[in-house]
Structure formats: structure tokens, C-alpha cells
PDB file of C-alpha atoms in Angstrom:
ATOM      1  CA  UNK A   1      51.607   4.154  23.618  1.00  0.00           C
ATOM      2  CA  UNK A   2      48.623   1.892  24.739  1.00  0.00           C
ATOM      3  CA  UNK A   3      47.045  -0.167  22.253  1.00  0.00           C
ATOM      4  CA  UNK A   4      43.482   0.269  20.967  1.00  0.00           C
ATOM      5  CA  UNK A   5      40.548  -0.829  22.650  1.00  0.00           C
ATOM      6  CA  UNK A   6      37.257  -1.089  22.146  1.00  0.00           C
ATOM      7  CA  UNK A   7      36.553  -1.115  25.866  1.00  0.00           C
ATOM      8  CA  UNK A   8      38.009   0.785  28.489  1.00  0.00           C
ATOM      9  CA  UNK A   9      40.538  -0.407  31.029  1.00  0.00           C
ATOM     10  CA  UNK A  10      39.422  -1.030  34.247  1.00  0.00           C
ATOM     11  CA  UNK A  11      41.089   1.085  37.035  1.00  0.00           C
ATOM     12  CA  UNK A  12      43.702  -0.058  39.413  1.00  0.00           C
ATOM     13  CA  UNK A  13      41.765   0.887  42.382  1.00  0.00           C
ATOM     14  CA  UNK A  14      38.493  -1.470  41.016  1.00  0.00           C
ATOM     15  CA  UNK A  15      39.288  -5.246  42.462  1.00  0.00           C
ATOM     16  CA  UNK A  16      38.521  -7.802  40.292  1.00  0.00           C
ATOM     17  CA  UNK A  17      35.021  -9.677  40.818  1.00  0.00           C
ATOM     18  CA  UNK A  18      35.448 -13.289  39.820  1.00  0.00           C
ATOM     19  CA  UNK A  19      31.714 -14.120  40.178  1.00  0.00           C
ATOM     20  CA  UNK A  20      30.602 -11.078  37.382  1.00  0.00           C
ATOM     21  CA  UNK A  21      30.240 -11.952  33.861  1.00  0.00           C
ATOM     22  CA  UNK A  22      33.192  -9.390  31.576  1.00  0.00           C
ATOM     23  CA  UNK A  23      30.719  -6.684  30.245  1.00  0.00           C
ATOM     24  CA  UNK A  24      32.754  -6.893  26.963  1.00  0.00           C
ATOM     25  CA  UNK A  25      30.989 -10.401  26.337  1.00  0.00           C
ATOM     26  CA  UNK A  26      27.300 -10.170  25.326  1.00  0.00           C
ATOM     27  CA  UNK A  27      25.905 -14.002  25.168  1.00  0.00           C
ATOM     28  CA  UNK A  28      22.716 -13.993  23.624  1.00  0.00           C
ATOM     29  CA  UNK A  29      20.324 -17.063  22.979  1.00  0.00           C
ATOM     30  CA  UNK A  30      20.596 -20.018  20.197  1.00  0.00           C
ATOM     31  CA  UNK A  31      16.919 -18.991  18.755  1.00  0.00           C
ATOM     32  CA  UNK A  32      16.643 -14.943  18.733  1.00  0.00           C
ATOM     33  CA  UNK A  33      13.731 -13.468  16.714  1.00  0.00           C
ATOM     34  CA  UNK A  34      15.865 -10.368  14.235  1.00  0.00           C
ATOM     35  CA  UNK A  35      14.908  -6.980  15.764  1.00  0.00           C
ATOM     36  CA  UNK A  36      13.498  -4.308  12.838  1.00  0.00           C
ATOM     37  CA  UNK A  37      15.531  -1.837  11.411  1.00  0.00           C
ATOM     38  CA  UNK A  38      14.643   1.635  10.011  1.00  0.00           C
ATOM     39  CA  UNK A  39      16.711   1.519   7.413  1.00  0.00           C
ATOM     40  CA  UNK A  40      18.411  -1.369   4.431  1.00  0.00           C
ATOM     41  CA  UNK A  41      19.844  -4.323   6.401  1.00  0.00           C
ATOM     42  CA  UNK A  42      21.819  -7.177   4.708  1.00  0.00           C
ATOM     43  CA  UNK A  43      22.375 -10.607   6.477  1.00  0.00           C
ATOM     44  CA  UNK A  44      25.301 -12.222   4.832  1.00  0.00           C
ATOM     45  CA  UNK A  45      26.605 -15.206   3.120  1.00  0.00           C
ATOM     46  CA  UNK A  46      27.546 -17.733   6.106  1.00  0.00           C
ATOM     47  CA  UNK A  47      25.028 -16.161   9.083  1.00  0.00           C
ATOM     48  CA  UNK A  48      21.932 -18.469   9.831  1.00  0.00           C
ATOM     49  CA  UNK A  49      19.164 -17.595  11.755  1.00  0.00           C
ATOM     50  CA  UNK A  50      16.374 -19.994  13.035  1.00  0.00           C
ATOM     51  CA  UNK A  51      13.305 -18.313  13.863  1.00  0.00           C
ATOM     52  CA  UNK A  52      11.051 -15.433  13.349  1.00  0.00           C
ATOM     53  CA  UNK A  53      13.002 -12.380  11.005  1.00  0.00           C
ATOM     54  CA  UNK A  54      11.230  -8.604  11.162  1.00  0.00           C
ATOM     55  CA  UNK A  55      12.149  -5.774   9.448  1.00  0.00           C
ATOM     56  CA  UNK A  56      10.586  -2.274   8.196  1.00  0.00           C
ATOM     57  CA  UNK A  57      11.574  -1.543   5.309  1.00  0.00           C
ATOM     58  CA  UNK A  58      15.145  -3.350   3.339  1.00  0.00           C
ATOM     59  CA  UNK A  59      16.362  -6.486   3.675  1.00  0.00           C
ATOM     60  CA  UNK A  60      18.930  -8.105   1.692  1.00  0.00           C
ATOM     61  CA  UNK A  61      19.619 -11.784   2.885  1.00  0.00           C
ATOM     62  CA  UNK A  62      22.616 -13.966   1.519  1.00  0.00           C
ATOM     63  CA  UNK A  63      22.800 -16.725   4.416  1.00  0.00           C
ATOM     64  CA  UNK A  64      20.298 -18.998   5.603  1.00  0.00           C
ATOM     65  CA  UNK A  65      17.069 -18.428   7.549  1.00  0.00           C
ATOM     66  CA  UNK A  66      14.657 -21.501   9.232  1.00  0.00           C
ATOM     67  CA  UNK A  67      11.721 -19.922  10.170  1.00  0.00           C
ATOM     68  CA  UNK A  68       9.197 -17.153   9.134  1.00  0.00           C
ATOM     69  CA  UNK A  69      10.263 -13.901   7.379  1.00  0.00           C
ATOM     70  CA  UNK A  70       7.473 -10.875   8.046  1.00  0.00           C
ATOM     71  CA  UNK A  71       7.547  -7.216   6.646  1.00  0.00           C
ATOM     72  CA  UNK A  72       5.661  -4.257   5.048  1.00  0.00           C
ATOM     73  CA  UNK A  73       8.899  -3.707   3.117  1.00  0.00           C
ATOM     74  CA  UNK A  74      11.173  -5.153   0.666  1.00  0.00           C
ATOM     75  CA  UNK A  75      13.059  -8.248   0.871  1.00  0.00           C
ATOM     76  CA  UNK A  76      16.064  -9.418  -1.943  1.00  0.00           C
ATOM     77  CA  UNK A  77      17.495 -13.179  -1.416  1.00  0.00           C
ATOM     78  CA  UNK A  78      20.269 -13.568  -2.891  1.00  0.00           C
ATOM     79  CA  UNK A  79      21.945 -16.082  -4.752  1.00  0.00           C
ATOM     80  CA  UNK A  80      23.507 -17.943  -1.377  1.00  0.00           C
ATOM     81  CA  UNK A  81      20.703 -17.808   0.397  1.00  0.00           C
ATOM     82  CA  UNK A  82      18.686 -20.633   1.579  1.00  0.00           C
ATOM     83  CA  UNK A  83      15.247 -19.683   3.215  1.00  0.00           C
ATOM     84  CA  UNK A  84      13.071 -22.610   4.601  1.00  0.00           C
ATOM     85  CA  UNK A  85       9.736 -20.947   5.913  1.00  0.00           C
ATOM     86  CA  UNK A  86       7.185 -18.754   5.138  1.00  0.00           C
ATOM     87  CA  UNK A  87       7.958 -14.997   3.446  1.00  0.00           C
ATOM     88  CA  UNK A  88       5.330 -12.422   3.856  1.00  0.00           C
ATOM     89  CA  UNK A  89       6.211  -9.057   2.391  1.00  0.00           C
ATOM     90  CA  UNK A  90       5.538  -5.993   0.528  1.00  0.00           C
ATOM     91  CA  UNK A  91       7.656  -7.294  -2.249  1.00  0.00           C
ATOM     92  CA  UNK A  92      10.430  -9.930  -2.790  1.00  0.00           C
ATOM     93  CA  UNK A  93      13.308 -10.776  -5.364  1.00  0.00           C
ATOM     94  CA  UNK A  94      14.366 -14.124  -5.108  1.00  0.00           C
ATOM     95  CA  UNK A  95      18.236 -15.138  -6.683  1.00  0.00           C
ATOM     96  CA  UNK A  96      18.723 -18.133  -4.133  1.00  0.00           C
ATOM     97  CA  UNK A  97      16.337 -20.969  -3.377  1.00  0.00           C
ATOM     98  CA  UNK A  98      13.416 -20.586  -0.720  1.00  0.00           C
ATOM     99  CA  UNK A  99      11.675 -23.390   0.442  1.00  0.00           C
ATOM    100  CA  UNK A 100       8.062 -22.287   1.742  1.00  0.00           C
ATOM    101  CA  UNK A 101       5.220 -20.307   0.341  1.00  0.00           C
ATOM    102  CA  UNK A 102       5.608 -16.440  -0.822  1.00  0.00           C
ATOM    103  CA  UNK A 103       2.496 -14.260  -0.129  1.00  0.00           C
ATOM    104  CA  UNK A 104       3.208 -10.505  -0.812  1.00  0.00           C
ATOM    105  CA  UNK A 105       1.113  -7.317  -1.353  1.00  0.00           C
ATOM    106  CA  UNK A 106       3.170  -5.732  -4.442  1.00  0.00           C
ATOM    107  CA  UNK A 107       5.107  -7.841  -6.537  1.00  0.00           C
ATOM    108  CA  UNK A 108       7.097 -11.453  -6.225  1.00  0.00           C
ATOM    109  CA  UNK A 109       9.758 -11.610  -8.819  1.00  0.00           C
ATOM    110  CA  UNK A 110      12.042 -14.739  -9.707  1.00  0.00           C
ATOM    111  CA  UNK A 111      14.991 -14.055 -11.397  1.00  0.00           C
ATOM    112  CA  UNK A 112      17.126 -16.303 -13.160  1.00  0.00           C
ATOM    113  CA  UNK A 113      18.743 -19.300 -11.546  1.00  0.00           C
ATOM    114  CA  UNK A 114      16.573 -18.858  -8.471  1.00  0.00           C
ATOM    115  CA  UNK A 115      14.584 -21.936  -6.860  1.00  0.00           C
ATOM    116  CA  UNK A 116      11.248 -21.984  -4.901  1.00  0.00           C
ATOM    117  CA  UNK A 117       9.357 -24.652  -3.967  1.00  0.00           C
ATOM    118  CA  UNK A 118       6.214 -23.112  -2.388  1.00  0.00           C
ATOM    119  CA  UNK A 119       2.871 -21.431  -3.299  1.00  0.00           C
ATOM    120  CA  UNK A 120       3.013 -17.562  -4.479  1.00  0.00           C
ATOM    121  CA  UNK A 121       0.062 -15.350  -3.710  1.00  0.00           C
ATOM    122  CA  UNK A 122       1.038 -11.993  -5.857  1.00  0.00           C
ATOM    123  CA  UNK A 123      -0.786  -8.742  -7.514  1.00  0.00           C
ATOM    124  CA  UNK A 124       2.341  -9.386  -9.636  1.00  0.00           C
ATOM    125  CA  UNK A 125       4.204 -12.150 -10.821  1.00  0.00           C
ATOM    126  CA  UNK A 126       7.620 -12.060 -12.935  1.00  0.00           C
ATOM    127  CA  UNK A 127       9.745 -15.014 -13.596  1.00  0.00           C
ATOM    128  CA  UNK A 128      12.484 -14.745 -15.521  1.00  0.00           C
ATOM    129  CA  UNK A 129      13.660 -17.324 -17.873  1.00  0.00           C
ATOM    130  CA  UNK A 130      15.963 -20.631 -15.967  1.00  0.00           C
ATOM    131  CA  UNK A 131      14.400 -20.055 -12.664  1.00  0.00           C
ATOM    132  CA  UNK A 132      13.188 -22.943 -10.908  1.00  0.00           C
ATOM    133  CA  UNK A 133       9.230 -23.089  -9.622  1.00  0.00           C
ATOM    134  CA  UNK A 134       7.413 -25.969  -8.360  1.00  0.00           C
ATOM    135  CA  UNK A 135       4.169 -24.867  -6.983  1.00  0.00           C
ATOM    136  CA  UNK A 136       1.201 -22.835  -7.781  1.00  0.00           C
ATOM    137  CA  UNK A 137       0.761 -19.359  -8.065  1.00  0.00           C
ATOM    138  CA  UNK A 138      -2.596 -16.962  -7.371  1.00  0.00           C
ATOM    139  CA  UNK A 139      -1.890 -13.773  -9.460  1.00  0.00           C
ATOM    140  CA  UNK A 140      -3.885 -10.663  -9.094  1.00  0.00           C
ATOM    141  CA  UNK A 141      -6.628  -9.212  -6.776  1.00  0.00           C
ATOM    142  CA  UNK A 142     -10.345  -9.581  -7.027  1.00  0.00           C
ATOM    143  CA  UNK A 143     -10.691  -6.604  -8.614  1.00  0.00           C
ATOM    144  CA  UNK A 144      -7.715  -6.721 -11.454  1.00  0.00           C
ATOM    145  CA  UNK A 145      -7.064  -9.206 -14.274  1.00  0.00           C
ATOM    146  CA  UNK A 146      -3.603 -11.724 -13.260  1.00  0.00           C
ATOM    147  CA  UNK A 147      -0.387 -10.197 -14.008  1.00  0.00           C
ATOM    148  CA  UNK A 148       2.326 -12.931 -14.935  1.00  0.00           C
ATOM    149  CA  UNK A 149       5.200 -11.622 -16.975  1.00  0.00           C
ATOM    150  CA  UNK A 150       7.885 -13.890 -18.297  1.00  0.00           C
ATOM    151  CA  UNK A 151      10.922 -12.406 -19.322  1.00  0.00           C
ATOM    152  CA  UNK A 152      13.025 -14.378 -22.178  1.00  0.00           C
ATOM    153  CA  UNK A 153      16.301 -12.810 -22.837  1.00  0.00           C
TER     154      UNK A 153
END
């Protein structure tokens, strides 16, 4: 019995080409912008990206990002996460600590034990009690009243 692989053997017939890179190895550069997905994503505790991160509609990061973060969906940063750049997005939930300014076209929520140092630019602004904000915040549209809730448990 052969063991698994991912890759198949190479024949015995194919001679060996010292000068070709192995197709089982993909290198790929230091600073690589994150391609969109159609669906959720999650980029987990211990991954760090520097540059420019896109997505459509979930993302769910854990690890650390330097560099922008630009959607029309729905970002969650969670508690290990350490973002140091700008975050434009439909709406964001921030656990971790983001360094940069937050401008999104729904809602900007900071839960509890969460720590941003940056500007907010929100319809909607919740921050929960024990989260960590040093900055200003814009709240509202021209044509509504500001939104800030506060929750206090």
C-alpha cells in the first residue's frame, strides 16, 4: 500500500529537471494584498498580514494586520487581534485592539475589553462598558440625529 499524497507521483519514464521549481511548492511574496471571498473568511490567531486586506462580505480576523482593511461587508476582530491601519466597512465588531481610524456605513460596535485608538465615523455607535477609546467619534448622517448607545451590564 502507497502512502497518501496530496500530489501525484511523477512517472518513471519523466527524468528529473534539476533547473524546474517542484510544482508542490507555491512561494508567494512577503507583502500580498488578501484576495476577496464570496463567502465568511476567518484569519487566525498567529497569521499576520502587511498590506492591503479585501473582502465581500465576512471577515473574522484573530491575528494581526499592518495595513488598510476595505469592504462593503462585515468585519469581527477578535480578541487576539491587533490591526494597525485604517478599517473601512459596512460594519465592524471590535474584541481586540485596532490602532487607526474606523469609518463604516452601518454600525461600529466596541465590545467589552476591546481597544481603539483612532477616529470613528458611524450612523451607529455602541460601546459597551470596559472598552478602551481614545479618539473622537462623528455619529450619525446629515439627515438623522447621533446614535451612541452605551451598554452597562
Amino acid at each position: 500500500m502507497q502512502p497518501f499524497s496530496r500530489f501525484s507521483p511523477r512517472r518513471a519514464t519523466e527524468p528529473p529537471q534539476p533547473n524546474r521549481p517542484d510544482p508542490s511548492v507555491v512561494p508567494g511574496p512577503y507583502n500580498r494584498t488578501f484576495m476577496p471571498t464570496p463567502s465568511g473568511a476567518l484569519l487566525s490567531r498567529g497569521v499576520s498580514i502587511k498590506g492591503s486586506v479585501k473582502f465581500l462580505n465576512e471577515l473574522i480576523i484573530d491575528g494581526e494586520v499592518e495595513g488598510t482593511i476595505d469592504s462593503t461587508g462585515t468585519l469581527t476582530i477578535g480578541e487576539h487581534a491587533r490591526i494597525c491601519g485604517e478599517i473601512r466597512t459596512k460594519s465592524v465588531k471590535v474584541r481586540g485592539t485596532v490602532e487607526g481610524n474606523i469609518f463604516v456605513t452601518e454600525r461600529c460596535e466596541l465590545q467589552a475589553g476591546c481597544t481603539l485608538h483612532g477616529d470613528i465615523e458611524a450612523p451607529r455607535l455602541m460601546v459597551d462598558e470596559n472598552a478602551t477609546f481614545l479618539g473622537s467619534a462623528k455619529v450619525g448622517t446629515g439627515k438623522s440625529l447621533p446614535q451612541i448607545v452605551l451598554n452597562n451590564p
